[in-house]
Amino acid sequence: MTARWIKQILKEVEVDVIHVHDIQIYRAAKWANVDGIPLVLDLHENRPEIMKSYSHVQSLMGRLLISPNRWKKHEYRAIREVYYLIVVTEEAKTYYVDELDVSADKIISLPNSVRYEFYSKEDLQIDILNKFRDNYVILYVGDTGIRRGLLTAIEAVYELKEKITNIKLVIVGSNKSDGILKERVDELLLEDYISFEGWQNFETFPAYIASSHICISPLYRNIHHDTTYANKIFQYMSMGKPVIVSDCPAQAHVIEKAKSGIVFEAENTVQLAEAILELNQNPDRAKEMGENGKVFVSEDFSWEKTSKSFVNLYKILNNEL
């Protein structure tokens, strides 16, 4: 159905380039492209790798019906075929150049950074700000799947609850695996130190970030996390908050370049706890890191800045075609 729909559009509309968002629709776009229009493949993530962690892929039926290895072969074939490839980080670009021996000139990096209007909001929800005003807030926003590293964060809070008595880990987001996180909280008797806020409207994120002292992205290491950004780190930085991230190279390189936080070894509870305590005990350093991140996003890494590579790609295509 998708391929026929695309083919019909291509008959009705004069198209110079087909921009394909992610690998799932590539085969349909290729089949529909009977006139050989140049294809640009926009990979938002390393899907064959991240599929390995999906619960439905790990199920019995999923293992029978879904093969990440076949998806990887499909992805690699597509990358070799397309006119240009867009990825979200320089690390992803390097990965595909090394894996496939394709020209680096064929690939551009387009980070999923944050728009100016996100961090320029002035009407923040007062109820959220008031809710946590007496706490030392460690904030996480986004999907809460186990691979996001929140078990490490929960256990770090356990290590710190006697040293930072008003510490509160605020988790904004949800996932089917939240029961595992809550069970661990119960085991460690941390109910007073963890707030599961559940899924929240995106419009509330600035208020949650404003209420925090430290923001975290404790991702586990894998090829996908190593070569993509969690958009949350730019949201955190844009609002002047110091950031603690695991050592997945893509996010670690950004934090180190911006001097906006601390990098710890993924899944290392002790290192994460030490990083939180260091910023808690050195508020001037934490403030400086937050300001560094804010400047970095504003001057170098807002969407208004990073999207120039995308605009330049289509200027090049316009000249080439």
C-alpha atoms as one frame of an Amber mdcrd trajectory, in Angstrom:
protein
   0.000   0.000   0.000   2.777   2.470   0.933   4.717   1.862  -2.274   1.609
   2.332  -4.446   0.758   5.517  -2.561   4.275   6.924  -3.105   4.176   5.919
  -6.759   0.878   7.751  -7.218   2.315  10.909  -5.637   5.352  10.744  -7.924
   2.991  10.596 -10.911   1.043  13.631  -9.739   3.859  15.846  -8.459   7.076
  16.899 -10.163   9.785  15.709  -7.790  13.529  16.428  -7.991  14.631  14.475
  -4.911  12.978  11.847  -2.724  13.845  12.370   0.945  13.312   9.103   2.807
  12.868   9.343   6.582  14.431   6.241   8.136  15.043   2.798   6.768  11.576
   1.254   7.220  10.109   3.055   4.208  13.170   2.896   1.964  12.190  -0.270
   0.103   8.754   1.139  -0.736  10.263   4.430  -1.928  12.802   2.590  -4.065
  10.122   0.378  -5.644   7.939   3.393  -6.412  10.835   5.370  -7.892  10.549
   4.033 -11.454  12.085   7.189 -12.944  15.323   6.967 -10.979  14.888  10.178
  -9.000  17.840  10.727  -6.604  17.138   9.353  -3.120  18.365  10.935   0.129
  18.190   8.548   3.093  17.753  10.222   6.484  18.697   7.774   9.266  17.410
   9.004  12.623  19.068   6.102  14.441  20.906   2.825  13.929  17.681   0.853
  13.747  19.121  -2.669  13.252  21.144  -2.263  16.442  18.459  -0.685  18.599
  15.905  -3.285  17.455  17.870  -5.886  19.426  16.693  -4.293  22.690  12.987
  -4.026  21.789  10.806  -6.310  23.899   8.655  -7.383  20.940  11.793  -8.372
  19.001  13.086 -10.357  21.995   9.797 -12.263  22.367   9.410 -15.749  20.906
   7.268 -14.503  18.041   9.604 -11.567  17.480  12.648 -13.810  17.218  10.795
 -15.916  14.642   9.532 -13.017  12.529  12.032 -10.167  12.940  15.731 -10.408
  12.127  17.956  -7.422  13.057  20.688  -8.953  10.908  18.441  -8.890   7.827
  17.548  -5.290   8.645  21.252  -4.471   8.852  21.883  -5.981   5.410  18.924
  -3.987   4.078  20.275  -0.800   5.652  23.774  -1.323   4.300  22.460  -1.998
   0.798  20.357   1.163   0.950  23.293   3.295   2.111  25.356   2.130  -0.856
  22.504   2.883  -3.269  21.367   6.357  -2.202  22.604   9.671  -3.517  23.261
  11.114  -0.072  22.965   9.836   3.504  21.996  11.947   6.537  22.927  10.807
  10.063  22.561  12.489  13.448  26.191  12.553  14.669  29.750  12.642  13.405
  30.240   9.344  15.268  27.514   7.752  13.123  29.159   9.133   9.993  32.502
   7.610  11.001  30.791   4.308  11.823  29.248   3.941   8.359  32.388   5.120
   6.548  34.431   2.487   8.408  31.818  -0.283   8.145  30.926   0.161   4.481
  33.920   1.958   3.015  31.626   4.616   1.551  32.853   8.127   0.847  32.581
  10.572   3.745  31.502  13.165   1.165  28.300  11.185   0.682  27.276  11.589
   4.338  26.271  14.679   6.301  25.669  14.979  10.024  22.419  16.668  11.079
  22.069  16.622  14.899  18.616  16.530  16.473  19.262  19.706  18.459  16.827
  22.053  20.211  14.876  25.007  18.826  15.173  28.489  20.308  11.523  28.587
  21.376  12.077  25.619  23.720  14.522  27.402  26.014  13.128  30.918  25.630
   9.802  30.184  27.323   8.923  32.483  30.226   5.539  31.069  31.298   6.732
  27.982  33.182   4.210  25.905  35.121   4.369  27.189  38.701   2.904  23.988
  40.145   5.881  21.987  38.849   8.384  24.528  40.167   6.707  24.548  43.580
   6.442  20.768  43.772  10.203  20.297  43.995  11.393  23.624  45.424  12.639
  22.021  48.667  14.499  19.198  46.924  17.897  18.805  45.339  16.547  17.544
  42.018  18.311  15.113  39.700  16.213  15.116  36.522  15.716  12.635  33.722
  13.258  13.261  30.873  12.379  10.877  28.054  11.767   7.199  27.426  12.427
   5.167  30.564  13.375   1.821  29.028  16.011  -0.137  30.943  18.705   0.651
  28.364  18.347   4.342  29.279  20.268   3.668  32.497  17.745   4.609  35.165
  18.527   1.587  37.319  22.014   3.065  37.659  20.498   6.407  38.637  18.168
   4.834  41.212  21.051   2.954  42.802  23.168   6.146  42.833  20.407   7.870
  44.810  20.564   5.014  47.319  24.285   5.721  47.735  23.630   9.450  48.248
  20.499   9.649  50.373  22.459  10.068  53.626  24.846  12.633  52.104  22.248
  14.746  50.254  19.231  14.386  52.506  16.858  16.341  50.252  17.879  14.547
  47.056  15.063  13.657  44.678  15.393  11.777  41.392  12.586  13.073  39.176
  11.785  10.796  36.221   9.608  12.332  33.503   8.599   9.703  30.963   7.389
   6.130  30.743   7.987   2.692  29.275   6.487  -0.792  29.571   9.463  -1.728
  31.764   8.671   0.873  34.464   7.594  -1.933  36.770  11.229  -3.066  36.968
  12.337   0.422  38.001   9.602   0.740  40.623  10.366  -2.709  41.994  13.989
  -1.654  42.505  12.858   1.522  44.248  10.727  -0.582  46.591  13.608  -2.971
  47.295  15.875  -0.065  48.258  13.147   1.727  50.259  13.562   4.851  48.114
   9.917   5.865  47.732  10.623   9.269  49.342  13.591   9.919  47.071  12.193
   9.060  43.634   9.315  10.728  41.809   7.876   8.883  38.815   6.062  11.633
  36.929   5.003   9.383  34.062   4.412  10.604  30.540   4.038  14.390  30.407
   3.219  16.830  27.658   6.338  18.191  25.980   5.241  21.693  27.010   6.016
  20.832  30.656   9.664  19.938  30.014  11.055  23.471  30.478   9.416  23.711
  33.912  10.801  20.351  34.986  14.270  21.340  33.788  14.019  24.719  35.522
  13.157  22.941  38.790  16.263  20.742  38.628  19.827  21.132  39.877  21.439
  18.423  37.731  20.155  16.691  34.602  21.236  13.218  33.525  21.492  10.923
  30.513  22.867   7.640  31.930  22.514   5.539  28.767  23.907   2.033  28.582
  26.601   1.492  25.955  25.658  -0.043  22.599  26.318   0.834  18.964  23.089
   2.823  18.744  23.675   4.904  21.882  27.349   5.355  20.996  26.496   6.986
  17.671  23.366   9.035  18.398  22.407  11.914  20.666  19.628  11.878  23.204
  17.900  15.162  22.372  17.381  15.695  26.103  21.009  16.726  26.621  20.479
  19.795  24.438  17.222  20.583  26.214  19.073  20.415  29.540  21.993  22.517
  28.339  19.818  25.126  26.676  18.332  25.981  30.067  21.655  26.312  31.831
  21.734  23.040  33.760  24.909  20.997  34.376  24.654  17.583  32.762  25.960
  14.187  33.831  26.132  11.629  31.015  27.445   8.107  30.576  30.452   7.555
  28.353  28.589   6.791  25.132  30.989   8.609  22.772  28.526  10.858  20.932
  27.022  12.444  24.035  30.308  12.375  25.964  32.085  14.303  23.209  29.435
  17.028  23.259  29.585  17.457  27.036  33.380  17.522  27.002  33.506  19.993
  24.121  31.015  22.326  25.784  32.545  21.845  29.274  28.967  21.544  30.459
  29.068  18.556  32.777  30.667  15.300  33.871  31.072  11.980  32.029  30.918
   8.699  33.981  31.351   5.070  32.998  28.022   3.599  31.872  26.350   1.348
  34.477  28.879   2.454  37.132  26.718   3.434  40.097  29.654   4.627  42.202
  30.949   6.963  39.492  27.502   8.440  38.910  27.017   9.009  42.640  30.446
  10.639  42.879  29.637  12.974  39.972  26.336  14.037  41.548  28.008  14.628
  44.917  30.814  16.631  43.297  28.353  19.061  41.721  26.252  19.201  44.871
  29.285  20.177  46.934  30.626  22.610  44.329  27.635  24.768  43.313  29.841
  27.397  41.648  31.345  24.742  39.362  27.880  23.362  38.634  26.662  26.846
  37.745  29.651  27.424  35.459  29.019  24.148  33.643  25.368  25.068  33.216
  26.274  28.445  31.747  28.823  26.816  29.421  26.136  24.495  28.083  23.670
  27.325  27.590  26.193  29.339  25.599  27.190  26.287  23.556  23.620  25.546
  22.490  22.808  29.186  21.815  25.931  29.868  19.743  26.679  26.499  18.132
  24.038  23.848  18.620  20.531  25.209  18.345  18.451  23.832  15.471  18.725
  27.226  13.828  22.503  26.650  13.674  22.799  22.917  13.014  20.127  22.823
  10.295  22.439  24.821   8.019  24.110  21.567   6.980  20.722  20.325   5.767
  20.073  23.509   3.807  23.560  23.326   2.300  22.967  19.727   1.204  19.957
  20.755  -0.843  21.861  23.674  -2.322  24.479  21.177  -3.476  21.787  18.892
  -4.857  20.226  21.799  -6.705  23.536  22.461  -8.429  24.222  18.809  -9.180
  20.885  17.818 -10.665
